[in-house]
Every structure is written in C-alpha cells, then in structure tokens.
XYZ file of C-alpha atoms in Angstrom:
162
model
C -32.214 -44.897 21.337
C -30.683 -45.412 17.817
C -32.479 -42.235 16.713
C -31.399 -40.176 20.181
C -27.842 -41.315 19.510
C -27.554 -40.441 15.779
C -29.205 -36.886 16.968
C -26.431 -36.591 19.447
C -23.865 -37.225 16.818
C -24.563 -34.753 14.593
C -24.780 -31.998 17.193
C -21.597 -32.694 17.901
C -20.140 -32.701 14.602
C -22.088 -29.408 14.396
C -20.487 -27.829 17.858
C -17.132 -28.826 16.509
C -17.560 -26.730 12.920
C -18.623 -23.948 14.872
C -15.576 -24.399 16.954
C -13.518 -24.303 14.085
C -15.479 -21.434 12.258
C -15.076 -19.334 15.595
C -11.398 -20.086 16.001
C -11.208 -19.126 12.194
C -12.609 -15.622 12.822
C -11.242 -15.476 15.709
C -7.524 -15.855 13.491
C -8.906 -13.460 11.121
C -10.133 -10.377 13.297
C -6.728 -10.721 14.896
C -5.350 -9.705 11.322
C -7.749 -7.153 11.085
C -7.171 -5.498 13.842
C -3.420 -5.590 13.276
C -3.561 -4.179 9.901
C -5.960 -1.246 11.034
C -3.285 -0.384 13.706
C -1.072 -0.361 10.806
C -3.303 1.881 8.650
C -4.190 4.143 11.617
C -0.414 4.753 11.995
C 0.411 5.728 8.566
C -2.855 7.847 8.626
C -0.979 9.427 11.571
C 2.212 10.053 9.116
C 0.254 11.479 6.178
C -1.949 13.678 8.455
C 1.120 15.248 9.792
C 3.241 15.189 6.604
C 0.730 17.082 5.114
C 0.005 19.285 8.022
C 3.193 20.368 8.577
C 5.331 19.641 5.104
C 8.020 21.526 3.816
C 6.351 24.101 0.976
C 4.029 23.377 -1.519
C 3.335 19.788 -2.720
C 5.595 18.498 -6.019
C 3.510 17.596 -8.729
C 4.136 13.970 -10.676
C 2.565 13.720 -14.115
C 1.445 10.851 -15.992
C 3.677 9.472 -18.937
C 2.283 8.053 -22.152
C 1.538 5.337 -20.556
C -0.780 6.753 -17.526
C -1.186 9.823 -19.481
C -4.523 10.622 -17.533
C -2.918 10.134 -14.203
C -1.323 12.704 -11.737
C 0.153 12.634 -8.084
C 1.427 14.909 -5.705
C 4.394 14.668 -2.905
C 4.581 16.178 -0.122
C 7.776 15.836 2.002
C 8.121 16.483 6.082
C 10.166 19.427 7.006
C 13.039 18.314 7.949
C 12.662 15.601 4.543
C 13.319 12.434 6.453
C 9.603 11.099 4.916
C 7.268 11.963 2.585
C 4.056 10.926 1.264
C 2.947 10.306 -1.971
C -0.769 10.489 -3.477
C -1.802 9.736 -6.904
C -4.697 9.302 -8.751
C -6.283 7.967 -12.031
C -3.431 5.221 -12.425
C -4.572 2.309 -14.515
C -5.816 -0.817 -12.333
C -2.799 -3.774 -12.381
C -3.358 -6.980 -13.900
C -2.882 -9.819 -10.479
C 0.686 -10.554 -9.757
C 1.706 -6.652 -10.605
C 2.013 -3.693 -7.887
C 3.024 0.389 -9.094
C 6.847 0.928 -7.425
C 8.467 4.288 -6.176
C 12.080 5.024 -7.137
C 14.294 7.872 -6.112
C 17.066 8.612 -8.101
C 20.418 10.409 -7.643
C 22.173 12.851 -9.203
C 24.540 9.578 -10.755
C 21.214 7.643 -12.320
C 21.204 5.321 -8.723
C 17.786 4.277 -8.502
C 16.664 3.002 -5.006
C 13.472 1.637 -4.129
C 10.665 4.239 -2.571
C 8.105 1.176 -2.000
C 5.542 -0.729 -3.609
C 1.795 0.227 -3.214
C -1.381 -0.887 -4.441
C -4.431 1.221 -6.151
C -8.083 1.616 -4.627
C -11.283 0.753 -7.483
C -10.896 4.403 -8.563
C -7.151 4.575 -9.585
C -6.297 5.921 -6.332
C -3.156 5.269 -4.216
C -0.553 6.469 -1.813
C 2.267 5.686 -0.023
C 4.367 7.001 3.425
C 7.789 6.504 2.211
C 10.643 6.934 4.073
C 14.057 7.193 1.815
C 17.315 6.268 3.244
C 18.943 9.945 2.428
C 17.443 13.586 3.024
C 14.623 13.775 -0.202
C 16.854 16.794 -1.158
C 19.561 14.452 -2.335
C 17.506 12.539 -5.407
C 17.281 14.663 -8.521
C 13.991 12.527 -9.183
C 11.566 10.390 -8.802
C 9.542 7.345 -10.864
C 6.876 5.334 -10.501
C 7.069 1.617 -12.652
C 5.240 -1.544 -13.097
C 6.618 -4.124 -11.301
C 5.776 -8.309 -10.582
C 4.028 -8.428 -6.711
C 6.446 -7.877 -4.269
C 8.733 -4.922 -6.329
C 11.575 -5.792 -8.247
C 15.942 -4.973 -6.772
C 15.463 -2.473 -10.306
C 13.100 -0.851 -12.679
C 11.639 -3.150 -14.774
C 8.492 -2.220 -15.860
C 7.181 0.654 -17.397
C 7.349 3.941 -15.893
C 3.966 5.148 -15.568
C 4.698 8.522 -13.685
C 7.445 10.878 -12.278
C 8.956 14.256 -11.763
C 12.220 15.930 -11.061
C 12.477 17.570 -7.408
C-alpha cells in the first residue's frame, strides 16, 4: 500500500511538470507564430519594394570601420518605404544593435530603425521614414546600445548620400 501510494505520488508530480512543460510551449509557439506573421509581412514589403522600386538600388559603402561591408536601398515608387540590405557588417558585441539614420538637408538626423545581423554579417531592414526618402540628403548606419539611441552615438559603420 505504502509502495502503491508513493508510486501514485510521483506520477502525479510527473503529470503536473508535463502540465507545466506543455503550457510552457504552448506560451512559446504562440510567440512563434506571432513573430513569423511578423516576418512573413515584412517579407511581403521587401518582395514588393524590390519588385516594383523606384530605379536602380542606392549603393551604401562601408567606412573604415566596416570597410569590407556594403548595402544596397531600394525605395518604393512613390518613396513612402524602403528597404535596406547589407552585408559583411561586423557581428555586435551583446547589448549593441547597427541603427539607420536619415538626414536632412540641415544635418537633422532621425532614426531609420534598429536591426540585427544574421551569422554571416547579413541584415536588413523595411523602414518606413516619416517624410518622402527624396527629402534626406543621406543616410548612416551607427553602433548603438540595444534598443537604438534618441542620436548617433556610436560609430558610423556605413552610409551614402541619395
């Protein structure tokens, strides 16, 4: 009886971690699933940016410091997005992310976006800018702390003029 009871006990201990595991996956598929609907809709925006953008892409070169690295933009017709793919950036240390700014004709820098790098050095980003791309005489990528910074702060590890 002793030995039936103890038996019983720990098959219930073990139905109850398997609740919790489930529930646990459970939690995390949800995530998942929400952040492949994300990714499916921005592969809907690049597809069609780059299907159907304005022109040939603008090139972004590497500076000094990402000397190896290069990037292209390619902006929707009527320049109310664009998307931006680069490749053979240097990984980030934790705690750092690469961020776009667009600057004006005045120096105004405003913030493009942060994004993140695949194993290879490879990135990109669907940015949408709060004015008409034609209206920033450039653009920069910098270093930043997670999250992106108000201003540049970092480095700037790539850019062109448009």
């Amino acid at each position: 009886g002793i030995w039936n009871m103890s038996t019983q006990n720990q098959l219930s201990q073990q139905i109850a971690q398997l609740s919790r595991e489930r529930d646990e996956i459970s939690q995390q598929l949800a995530k998942d699933q929400k952040l492949l609907a994300q990714l499916s809709h921005e592969r809907d925006q690049v597809s069609a940016v780059m299907a159907y953008g304005q022109g040939q892409p603008r090139e972004l070169q590497g500076t000094e410091v990402a000397a190896r690295s290069s990037g292209r933009l390619y902006s929707k017709v009527d320049q109310s997005s664009f998307v931006l793919a680069v490749h053979n950036l240097p990984g980030l240390e934790p705690g750092k992310v690469y961020q776009v700014w667009l600057v004006t004709a005045s120096g105004d820098r405003t913030s493009g976006g942060i994004f993140s790098l695949d194993s290879q050095g490879y990135g990109w980003a669907v940015i949408t800018p709060p004015k008409p791309l034609s209206e920033y005489r450039s653009i920069g990528i910098t270093i930043e702390p997670d999250g992106g910074s108000p201003g540049p702060t970092g480095p700037r590890v790539m850019g062109t003029s448009l």
